Amino acid sequence: METPYSDLPLGKIAYIREIEAQDLPDDIRAQLPEESPVWGVHSPEGECLAIALDRRVAFMLARENDFAPVSAH
């Protein structure tokens, strides 16, 4: 995936976006607090690599795994 950000490493970008809890598998959804926002850390291909209950934590997870996180809508 091409991006207009030349300073980001190719292939090491993680897109952070809010995801709908109802789109998650039942076993994961059962562990979530009710009415809690869920943030996904996604690969450039759209694969969800991780989820977090806090946007800042999602960014931190990406950075700790050597990804350059960016917001996605």
PDB file of N, CA, C and O in Angstrom:
ATOM      1  N   MET A   1       0.839  -1.174   0.000  1.00  0.00           N
ATOM      2  CA  MET A   1       0.000   0.000   0.000  1.00  0.00           C
ATOM      3  C   MET A   1       0.884   1.237   0.000  1.00  0.00           C
ATOM      4  O   MET A   1       1.786   1.358   0.805  1.00  0.00           O
ATOM      5  N   GLU A   2       0.632   2.140  -0.897  1.00  0.00           N
ATOM      6  CA  GLU A   2       1.392   3.381  -0.977  1.00  0.00           C
ATOM      7  C   GLU A   2       0.761   4.430  -0.055  1.00  0.00           C
ATOM      8  O   GLU A   2      -0.455   4.530   0.037  1.00  0.00           O
ATOM      9  N   THR A   3       1.595   5.195   0.615  1.00  0.00           N
ATOM     10  CA  THR A   3       1.098   6.282   1.459  1.00  0.00           C
ATOM     11  C   THR A   3       1.817   7.562   1.076  1.00  0.00           C
ATOM     12  O   THR A   3       2.933   7.528   0.554  1.00  0.00           O
ATOM     13  N   PRO A   4       1.204   8.722   1.352  1.00  0.00           N
ATOM     14  CA  PRO A   4       1.872   9.981   1.047  1.00  0.00           C
ATOM     15  C   PRO A   4       2.899  10.389   2.098  1.00  0.00           C
ATOM     16  O   PRO A   4       3.441  11.470   2.053  1.00  0.00           O
ATOM     17  N   TYR A   5       3.177   9.518   3.054  1.00  0.00           N
ATOM     18  CA  TYR A   5       4.088   9.839   4.143  1.00  0.00           C
ATOM     19  C   TYR A   5       5.434   9.165   3.901  1.00  0.00           C
ATOM     20  O   TYR A   5       5.642   8.013   4.265  1.00  0.00           O
ATOM     21  N   SER A   6       6.350   9.890   3.324  1.00  0.00           N
ATOM     22  CA  SER A   6       7.626   9.297   2.940  1.00  0.00           C
ATOM     23  C   SER A   6       8.503   8.901   4.126  1.00  0.00           C
ATOM     24  O   SER A   6       9.409   8.085   3.981  1.00  0.00           O
ATOM     25  N   ASP A   7       8.260   9.476   5.302  1.00  0.00           N
ATOM     26  CA  ASP A   7       9.098   9.160   6.457  1.00  0.00           C
ATOM     27  C   ASP A   7       8.655   7.895   7.199  1.00  0.00           C
ATOM     28  O   ASP A   7       9.324   7.455   8.121  1.00  0.00           O
ATOM     29  N   LEU A   8       7.535   7.280   6.800  1.00  0.00           N
ATOM     30  CA  LEU A   8       7.083   6.062   7.456  1.00  0.00           C
ATOM     31  C   LEU A   8       7.680   4.845   6.754  1.00  0.00           C
ATOM     32  O   LEU A   8       7.748   4.801   5.530  1.00  0.00           O
ATOM     33  N   PRO A   9       8.116   3.867   7.514  1.00  0.00           N
ATOM     34  CA  PRO A   9       8.717   2.674   6.892  1.00  0.00           C
ATOM     35  C   PRO A   9       7.675   1.849   6.145  1.00  0.00           C
ATOM     36  O   PRO A   9       6.612   1.560   6.666  1.00  0.00           O
ATOM     37  N   LEU A  10       7.974   1.485   4.927  1.00  0.00           N
ATOM     38  CA  LEU A  10       7.063   0.700   4.109  1.00  0.00           C
ATOM     39  C   LEU A  10       6.820  -0.663   4.753  1.00  0.00           C
ATOM     40  O   LEU A  10       7.750  -1.343   5.169  1.00  0.00           O
ATOM     41  N   GLY A  11       5.562  -1.042   4.865  1.00  0.00           N
ATOM     42  CA  GLY A  11       5.210  -2.341   5.429  1.00  0.00           C
ATOM     43  C   GLY A  11       5.184  -2.375   6.946  1.00  0.00           C
ATOM     44  O   GLY A  11       4.840  -3.385   7.520  1.00  0.00           O
ATOM     45  N   LYS A  12       5.551  -1.316   7.588  1.00  0.00           N
ATOM     46  CA  LYS A  12       5.564  -1.293   9.055  1.00  0.00           C
ATOM     47  C   LYS A  12       4.549  -0.284   9.587  1.00  0.00           C
ATOM     48  O   LYS A  12       4.684   0.236  10.675  1.00  0.00           O
ATOM     49  N   ILE A  13       3.517  -0.011   8.819  1.00  0.00           N
ATOM     50  CA  ILE A  13       2.467   0.909   9.241  1.00  0.00           C
ATOM     51  C   ILE A  13       1.339   0.093   9.869  1.00  0.00           C
ATOM     52  O   ILE A  13       0.982  -0.972   9.373  1.00  0.00           O
ATOM     53  N   ALA A  14       0.786   0.591  10.952  1.00  0.00           N
ATOM     54  CA  ALA A  14      -0.398  -0.011  11.562  1.00  0.00           C
ATOM     55  C   ALA A  14      -1.483   1.057  11.599  1.00  0.00           C
ATOM     56  O   ALA A  14      -1.230   2.188  12.012  1.00  0.00           O
ATOM     57  N   TYR A  15      -2.646   0.701  11.128  1.00  0.00           N
ATOM     58  CA  TYR A  15      -3.773   1.625  11.119  1.00  0.00           C
ATOM     59  C   TYR A  15      -4.622   1.380  12.359  1.00  0.00           C
ATOM     60  O   TYR A  15      -5.005   0.247  12.639  1.00  0.00           O
ATOM     61  N   ILE A  16      -4.905   2.446  13.084  1.00  0.00           N
ATOM     62  CA  ILE A  16      -5.686   2.363  14.310  1.00  0.00           C
ATOM     63  C   ILE A  16      -7.069   2.922  14.023  1.00  0.00           C
ATOM     64  O   ILE A  16      -7.204   4.049  13.548  1.00  0.00           O
ATOM     65  N   ARG A  17      -8.092   2.129  14.295  1.00  0.00           N
ATOM     66  CA  ARG A  17      -9.458   2.616  14.093  1.00  0.00           C
ATOM     67  C   ARG A  17     -10.409   1.936  15.067  1.00  0.00           C
ATOM     68  O   ARG A  17     -10.144   0.832  15.544  1.00  0.00           O
ATOM     69  N   GLU A  18     -11.496   2.632  15.355  1.00  0.00           N
ATOM     70  CA  GLU A  18     -12.511   2.054  16.228  1.00  0.00           C
ATOM     71  C   GLU A  18     -13.270   0.988  15.444  1.00  0.00           C
ATOM     72  O   GLU A  18     -13.564   1.160  14.263  1.00  0.00           O
ATOM     73  N   ILE A  19     -13.538  -0.119  16.110  1.00  0.00           N
ATOM     74  CA  ILE A  19     -14.287  -1.194  15.461  1.00  0.00           C
ATOM     75  C   ILE A  19     -15.544  -1.482  16.275  1.00  0.00           C
ATOM     76  O   ILE A  19     -15.607  -1.204  17.477  1.00  0.00           O
ATOM     77  N   GLU A  20     -16.529  -2.013  15.605  1.00  0.00           N
ATOM     78  CA  GLU A  20     -17.795  -2.342  16.256  1.00  0.00           C
ATOM     79  C   GLU A  20     -17.651  -3.649  17.027  1.00  0.00           C
ATOM     80  O   GLU A  20     -17.191  -4.659  16.478  1.00  0.00           O
ATOM     81  N   ALA A  21     -18.053  -3.634  18.289  1.00  0.00           N
ATOM     82  CA  ALA A  21     -17.947  -4.836  19.124  1.00  0.00           C
ATOM     83  C   ALA A  21     -18.752  -5.986  18.535  1.00  0.00           C
ATOM     84  O   ALA A  21     -18.337  -7.139  18.620  1.00  0.00           O
ATOM     85  N   GLN A  22     -19.890  -5.687  17.895  1.00  0.00           N
ATOM     86  CA  GLN A  22     -20.718  -6.765  17.341  1.00  0.00           C
ATOM     87  C   GLN A  22     -20.038  -7.481  16.178  1.00  0.00           C
ATOM     88  O   GLN A  22     -20.450  -8.575  15.793  1.00  0.00           O
ATOM     89  N   ASP A  23     -18.980  -6.892  15.620  1.00  0.00           N
ATOM     90  CA  ASP A  23     -18.239  -7.538  14.537  1.00  0.00           C
ATOM     91  C   ASP A  23     -17.184  -8.522  15.049  1.00  0.00           C
ATOM     92  O   ASP A  23     -16.578  -9.234  14.257  1.00  0.00           O
ATOM     93  N   LEU A  24     -16.972  -8.547  16.349  1.00  0.00           N
ATOM     94  CA  LEU A  24     -15.976  -9.435  16.942  1.00  0.00           C
ATOM     95  C   LEU A  24     -16.578 -10.813  17.219  1.00  0.00           C
ATOM     96  O   LEU A  24     -17.792 -10.937  17.390  1.00  0.00           O
ATOM     97  N   PRO A  25     -15.748 -11.840  17.304  1.00  0.00           N
ATOM     98  CA  PRO A  25     -16.256 -13.174  17.657  1.00  0.00           C
ATOM     99  C   PRO A  25     -16.909 -13.173  19.036  1.00  0.00           C
ATOM    100  O   PRO A  25     -16.551 -12.374  19.914  1.00  0.00           O
ATOM    101  N   ASP A  26     -17.869 -14.067  19.225  1.00  0.00           N
ATOM    102  CA  ASP A  26     -18.624 -14.133  20.477  1.00  0.00           C
ATOM    103  C   ASP A  26     -17.734 -14.290  21.700  1.00  0.00           C
ATOM    104  O   ASP A  26     -17.988 -13.668  22.736  1.00  0.00           O
ATOM    105  N   ASP A  27     -16.692 -15.116  21.611  1.00  0.00           N
ATOM    106  CA  ASP A  27     -15.851 -15.358  22.784  1.00  0.00           C
ATOM    107  C   ASP A  27     -15.085 -14.097  23.195  1.00  0.00           C
ATOM    108  O   ASP A  27     -14.865 -13.852  24.385  1.00  0.00           O
ATOM    109  N   ILE A  28     -14.701 -13.276  22.240  1.00  0.00           N
ATOM    110  CA  ILE A  28     -14.022 -12.019  22.567  1.00  0.00           C
ATOM    111  C   ILE A  28     -15.033 -11.010  23.092  1.00  0.00           C
ATOM    112  O   ILE A  28     -14.805 -10.340  24.096  1.00  0.00           O
ATOM    113  N   ARG A  29     -16.176 -10.925  22.432  1.00  0.00           N
ATOM    114  CA  ARG A  29     -17.210  -9.972  22.846  1.00  0.00           C
ATOM    115  C   ARG A  29     -17.678 -10.237  24.272  1.00  0.00           C
ATOM    116  O   ARG A  29     -17.971  -9.313  25.028  1.00  0.00           O
ATOM    117  N   ALA A  30     -17.712 -11.493  24.679  1.00  0.00           N
ATOM    118  CA  ALA A  30     -18.147 -11.858  26.031  1.00  0.00           C
ATOM    119  C   ALA A  30     -17.201 -11.322  27.099  1.00  0.00           C
ATOM    120  O   ALA A  30     -17.596 -11.144  28.249  1.00  0.00           O
ATOM    121  N   GLN A  31     -15.957 -11.040  26.743  1.00  0.00           N
ATOM    122  CA  GLN A  31     -14.976 -10.547  27.704  1.00  0.00           C
ATOM    123  C   GLN A  31     -14.948  -9.022  27.812  1.00  0.00           C
ATOM    124  O   GLN A  31     -14.247  -8.483  28.673  1.00  0.00           O
ATOM    125  N   LEU A  32     -15.677  -8.342  26.941  1.00  0.00           N
ATOM    126  CA  LEU A  32     -15.640  -6.880  26.918  1.00  0.00           C
ATOM    127  C   LEU A  32     -16.652  -6.272  27.868  1.00  0.00           C
ATOM    128  O   LEU A  32     -17.766  -6.796  28.009  1.00  0.00           O
ATOM    129  N   PRO A  33     -16.279  -5.155  28.503  1.00  0.00           N
ATOM    130  CA  PRO A  33     -17.280  -4.425  29.287  1.00  0.00           C
ATOM    131  C   PRO A  33     -18.367  -3.906  28.343  1.00  0.00           C
ATOM    132  O   PRO A  33     -18.093  -3.594  27.183  1.00  0.00           O
ATOM    133  N   GLU A  34     -19.594  -3.843  28.832  1.00  0.00           N
ATOM    134  CA  GLU A  34     -20.689  -3.359  27.984  1.00  0.00           C
ATOM    135  C   GLU A  34     -20.472  -1.911  27.598  1.00  0.00           C
ATOM    136  O   GLU A  34     -19.955  -1.116  28.373  1.00  0.00           O
ATOM    137  N   GLU A  35     -20.896  -1.589  26.390  1.00  0.00           N
ATOM    138  CA  GLU A  35     -20.834  -0.217  25.864  1.00  0.00           C
ATOM    139  C   GLU A  35     -19.415   0.363  25.863  1.00  0.00           C
ATOM    140  O   GLU A  35     -19.234   1.562  25.995  1.00  0.00           O
ATOM    141  N   SER A  36     -18.431  -0.482  25.744  1.00  0.00           N
ATOM    142  CA  SER A  36     -17.047  -0.017  25.725  1.00  0.00           C
ATOM    143  C   SER A  36     -16.570   0.123  24.290  1.00  0.00           C
ATOM    144  O   SER A  36     -16.775  -0.797  23.483  1.00  0.00           O
ATOM    145  N   PRO A  37     -15.920   1.235  23.936  1.00  0.00           N
ATOM    146  CA  PRO A  37     -15.349   1.320  22.584  1.00  0.00           C
ATOM    147  C   PRO A  37     -14.198   0.327  22.432  1.00  0.00           C
ATOM    148  O   PRO A  37     -13.506   0.018  23.400  1.00  0.00           O
ATOM    149  N   VAL A  38     -14.024  -0.169  21.229  1.00  0.00           N
ATOM    150  CA  VAL A  38     -12.963  -1.126  20.945  1.00  0.00           C
ATOM    151  C   VAL A  38     -12.139  -0.574  19.791  1.00  0.00           C
ATOM    152  O   VAL A  38     -12.686  -0.134  18.778  1.00  0.00           O
ATOM    153  N   TRP A  39     -10.831  -0.571  19.967  1.00  0.00           N
ATOM    154  CA  TRP A  39      -9.915  -0.042  18.962  1.00  0.00           C
ATOM    155  C   TRP A  39      -9.110  -1.178  18.371  1.00  0.00           C
ATOM    156  O   TRP A  39      -8.586  -2.022  19.086  1.00  0.00           O
ATOM    157  N   GLY A  40      -9.012  -1.210  17.052  1.00  0.00           N
ATOM    158  CA  GLY A  40      -8.259  -2.241  16.366  1.00  0.00           C
ATOM    159  C   GLY A  40      -6.945  -1.711  15.829  1.00  0.00           C
ATOM    160  O   GLY A  40      -6.858  -0.560  15.404  1.00  0.00           O
ATOM    161  N   VAL A  41      -5.936  -2.554  15.878  1.00  0.00           N
ATOM    162  CA  VAL A  41      -4.636  -2.278  15.257  1.00  0.00           C
ATOM    163  C   VAL A  41      -4.618  -3.142  14.002  1.00  0.00           C
ATOM    164  O   VAL A  41      -4.686  -4.374  14.093  1.00  0.00           O
ATOM    165  N   HIS A  42      -4.579  -2.497  12.822  1.00  0.00           N
ATOM    166  CA  HIS A  42      -4.718  -3.216  11.560  1.00  0.00           C
ATOM    167  C   HIS A  42      -3.472  -3.095  10.692  1.00  0.00           C
ATOM    168  O   HIS A  42      -2.823  -2.047  10.662  1.00  0.00           O
ATOM    169  N   SER A  43      -3.206  -4.159   9.953  1.00  0.00           N
ATOM    170  CA  SER A  43      -2.119  -4.142   8.967  1.00  0.00           C
ATOM    171  C   SER A  43      -2.569  -3.322   7.758  1.00  0.00           C
ATOM    172  O   SER A  43      -3.769  -3.059   7.598  1.00  0.00           O
ATOM    173  N   PRO A  44      -1.642  -2.932   6.877  1.00  0.00           N
ATOM    174  CA  PRO A  44      -2.032  -2.210   5.657  1.00  0.00           C
ATOM    175  C   PRO A  44      -3.002  -3.017   4.783  1.00  0.00           C
ATOM    176  O   PRO A  44      -3.775  -2.440   4.035  1.00  0.00           O
ATOM    177  N   GLU A  45      -3.002  -4.339   4.920  1.00  0.00           N
ATOM    178  CA  GLU A  45      -3.918  -5.181   4.151  1.00  0.00           C
ATOM    179  C   GLU A  45      -5.291  -5.296   4.806  1.00  0.00           C
ATOM    180  O   GLU A  45      -6.185  -5.932   4.264  1.00  0.00           O
ATOM    181  N   GLY A  46      -5.449  -4.724   6.002  1.00  0.00           N
ATOM    182  CA  GLY A  46      -6.740  -4.738   6.682  1.00  0.00           C
ATOM    183  C   GLY A  46      -6.891  -5.795   7.753  1.00  0.00           C
ATOM    184  O   GLY A  46      -7.921  -5.861   8.423  1.00  0.00           O
ATOM    185  N   GLU A  47      -5.883  -6.636   7.944  1.00  0.00           N
ATOM    186  CA  GLU A  47      -5.946  -7.680   8.968  1.00  0.00           C
ATOM    187  C   GLU A  47      -5.880  -7.050  10.356  1.00  0.00           C
ATOM    188  O   GLU A  47      -5.025  -6.212  10.631  1.00  0.00           O
ATOM    189  N   CYS A  48      -6.790  -7.451  11.239  1.00  0.00           N
ATOM    190  CA  CYS A  48      -6.774  -6.952  12.609  1.00  0.00           C
ATOM    191  C   CYS A  48      -5.707  -7.718  13.383  1.00  0.00           C
ATOM    192  O   CYS A  48      -5.794  -8.928  13.566  1.00  0.00           O
ATOM    193  N   LEU A  49      -4.682  -6.994  13.832  1.00  0.00           N
ATOM    194  CA  LEU A  49      -3.552  -7.598  14.529  1.00  0.00           C
ATOM    195  C   LEU A  49      -3.764  -7.656  16.040  1.00  0.00           C
ATOM    196  O   LEU A  49      -3.228  -8.535  16.719  1.00  0.00           O
ATOM    197  N   ALA A  50      -4.516  -6.675  16.562  1.00  0.00           N
ATOM    198  CA  ALA A  50      -4.752  -6.596  18.007  1.00  0.00           C
ATOM    199  C   ALA A  50      -5.965  -5.714  18.249  1.00  0.00           C
ATOM    200  O   ALA A  50      -6.349  -4.925  17.388  1.00  0.00           O
ATOM    201  N   ILE A  51      -6.551  -5.858  19.446  1.00  0.00           N
ATOM    202  CA  ILE A  51      -7.618  -4.954  19.855  1.00  0.00           C
ATOM    203  C   ILE A  51      -7.292  -4.399  21.230  1.00  0.00           C
ATOM    204  O   ILE A  51      -6.548  -5.016  22.002  1.00  0.00           O
ATOM    205  N   ALA A  52      -7.837  -3.226  21.502  1.00  0.00           N
ATOM    206  CA  ALA A  52      -7.617  -2.568  22.794  1.00  0.00           C
ATOM    207  C   ALA A  52      -8.889  -1.821  23.172  1.00  0.00           C
ATOM    208  O   ALA A  52      -9.687  -1.455  22.307  1.00  0.00           O
ATOM    209  N   LEU A  53      -9.057  -1.575  24.460  1.00  0.00           N
ATOM    210  CA  LEU A  53     -10.221  -0.830  24.935  1.00  0.00           C
ATOM    211  C   LEU A  53      -9.956   0.666  25.018  1.00  0.00           C
ATOM    212  O   LEU A  53     -10.855   1.423  25.378  1.00  0.00           O
ATOM    213  N   ASP A  54      -8.753   1.070  24.666  1.00  0.00           N
ATOM    214  CA  ASP A  54      -8.379   2.482  24.736  1.00  0.00           C
ATOM    215  C   ASP A  54      -7.549   2.814  23.497  1.00  0.00           C
ATOM    216  O   ASP A  54      -6.657   2.044  23.121  1.00  0.00           O
ATOM    217  N   ARG A  55      -7.836   3.946  22.876  1.00  0.00           N
ATOM    218  CA  ARG A  55      -7.127   4.346  21.657  1.00  0.00           C
ATOM    219  C   ARG A  55      -5.633   4.502  21.913  1.00  0.00           C
ATOM    220  O   ARG A  55      -4.801   4.085  21.113  1.00  0.00           O
ATOM    221  N   ARG A  56      -5.278   5.113  23.047  1.00  0.00           N
ATOM    222  CA  ARG A  56      -3.859   5.299  23.370  1.00  0.00           C
ATOM    223  C   ARG A  56      -3.142   3.962  23.531  1.00  0.00           C
ATOM    224  O   ARG A  56      -1.995   3.808  23.131  1.00  0.00           O
ATOM    225  N   VAL A  57      -3.818   3.001  24.109  1.00  0.00           N
ATOM    226  CA  VAL A  57      -3.231   1.666  24.270  1.00  0.00           C
ATOM    227  C   VAL A  57      -3.025   1.008  22.902  1.00  0.00           C
ATOM    228  O   VAL A  57      -2.007   0.355  22.669  1.00  0.00           O
ATOM    229  N   ALA A  58      -3.952   1.201  21.981  1.00  0.00           N
ATOM    230  CA  ALA A  58      -3.805   0.648  20.629  1.00  0.00           C
ATOM    231  C   ALA A  58      -2.561   1.220  19.955  1.00  0.00           C
ATOM    232  O   ALA A  58      -1.786   0.491  19.323  1.00  0.00           O
ATOM    233  N   PHE A  59      -2.334   2.536  20.096  1.00  0.00           N
ATOM    234  CA  PHE A  59      -1.136   3.150  19.529  1.00  0.00           C
ATOM    235  C   PHE A  59       0.120   2.586  20.193  1.00  0.00           C
ATOM    236  O   PHE A  59       1.117   2.305  19.530  1.00  0.00           O
ATOM    237  N   MET A  60       0.066   2.414  21.507  1.00  0.00           N
ATOM    238  CA  MET A  60       1.207   1.876  22.239  1.00  0.00           C
ATOM    239  C   MET A  60       1.511   0.436  21.805  1.00  0.00           C
ATOM    240  O   MET A  60       2.675   0.070  21.612  1.00  0.00           O
ATOM    241  N   LEU A  61       0.473  -0.373  21.628  1.00  0.00           N
ATOM    242  CA  LEU A  61       0.671  -1.752  21.173  1.00  0.00           C
ATOM    243  C   LEU A  61       1.374  -1.786  19.819  1.00  0.00           C
ATOM    244  O   LEU A  61       2.278  -2.597  19.594  1.00  0.00           O
ATOM    245  N   ALA A  62       0.949  -0.902  18.928  1.00  0.00           N
ATOM    246  CA  ALA A  62       1.575  -0.849  17.607  1.00  0.00           C
ATOM    247  C   ALA A  62       3.053  -0.483  17.732  1.00  0.00           C
ATOM    248  O   ALA A  62       3.921  -1.134  17.145  1.00  0.00           O
ATOM    249  N   ARG A  63       3.355   0.557  18.503  1.00  0.00           N
ATOM    250  CA  ARG A  63       4.743   1.003  18.659  1.00  0.00           C
ATOM    251  C   ARG A  63       5.616  -0.064  19.311  1.00  0.00           C
ATOM    252  O   ARG A  63       6.766  -0.266  18.919  1.00  0.00           O
ATOM    253  N   GLU A  64       5.075  -0.754  20.326  1.00  0.00           N
ATOM    254  CA  GLU A  64       5.840  -1.793  21.008  1.00  0.00           C
ATOM    255  C   GLU A  64       6.176  -2.966  20.092  1.00  0.00           C
ATOM    256  O   GLU A  64       7.079  -3.742  20.384  1.00  0.00           O
ATOM    257  N   ASN A  65       5.439  -3.087  18.998  1.00  0.00           N
ATOM    258  CA  ASN A  65       5.690  -4.162  18.041  1.00  0.00           C
ATOM    259  C   ASN A  65       6.311  -3.635  16.757  1.00  0.00           C
ATOM    260  O   ASN A  65       6.189  -4.248  15.687  1.00  0.00           O
ATOM    261  N   ASP A  66       7.002  -2.500  16.872  1.00  0.00           N
ATOM    262  CA  ASP A  66       7.782  -1.907  15.794  1.00  0.00           C
ATOM    263  C   ASP A  66       6.962  -1.478  14.580  1.00  0.00           C
ATOM    264  O   ASP A  66       7.438  -1.515  13.447  1.00  0.00           O
ATOM    265  N   PHE A  67       5.714  -1.088  14.815  1.00  0.00           N
ATOM    266  CA  PHE A  67       4.886  -0.512  13.770  1.00  0.00           C
ATOM    267  C   PHE A  67       4.809   1.003  13.961  1.00  0.00           C
ATOM    268  O   PHE A  67       4.929   1.489  15.087  1.00  0.00           O
ATOM    269  N   ALA A  68       4.574   1.704  12.877  1.00  0.00           N
ATOM    270  CA  ALA A  68       4.345   3.146  12.925  1.00  0.00           C
ATOM    271  C   ALA A  68       2.825   3.350  12.848  1.00  0.00           C
ATOM    272  O   ALA A  68       2.235   3.210  11.777  1.00  0.00           O
ATOM    273  N   PRO A  69       2.156   3.649  13.978  1.00  0.00           N
ATOM    274  CA  PRO A  69       0.705   3.747  13.968  1.00  0.00           C
ATOM    275  C   PRO A  69       0.216   5.067  13.367  1.00  0.00           C
ATOM    276  O   PRO A  69       0.806   6.120  13.579  1.00  0.00           O
ATOM    277  N   VAL A  70      -0.878   4.963  12.627  1.00  0.00           N
ATOM    278  CA  VAL A  70      -1.569   6.133  12.081  1.00  0.00           C
ATOM    279  C   VAL A  70      -3.068   5.925  12.254  1.00  0.00           C
ATOM    280  O   VAL A  70      -3.538   4.791  12.281  1.00  0.00           O
ATOM    281  N   SER A  71      -3.805   7.003  12.387  1.00  0.00           N
ATOM    282  CA  SER A  71      -5.252   6.922  12.529  1.00  0.00           C
ATOM    283  C   SER A  71      -5.897   6.572  11.204  1.00  0.00           C
ATOM    284  O   SER A  71      -5.474   7.047  10.159  1.00  0.00           O
ATOM    285  N   ALA A  72      -6.913   5.754  11.266  1.00  0.00           N
ATOM    286  CA  ALA A  72      -7.726   5.415  10.093  1.00  0.00           C
ATOM    287  C   ALA A  72      -9.182   5.597  10.472  1.00  0.00           C
ATOM    288  O   ALA A  72      -9.566   5.369  11.617  1.00  0.00           O
ATOM    289  N   HIS A  73      -9.977   6.001   9.522  1.00  0.00           N
ATOM    290  CA  HIS A  73     -11.405   6.231   9.812  1.00  0.00           C
ATOM    291  C   HIS A  73     -12.252   5.253   9.061  1.00  0.00           C
ATOM    292  O   HIS A  73     -11.951   4.766   8.063  1.00  0.00           O
TER     293      HIS A  73
END
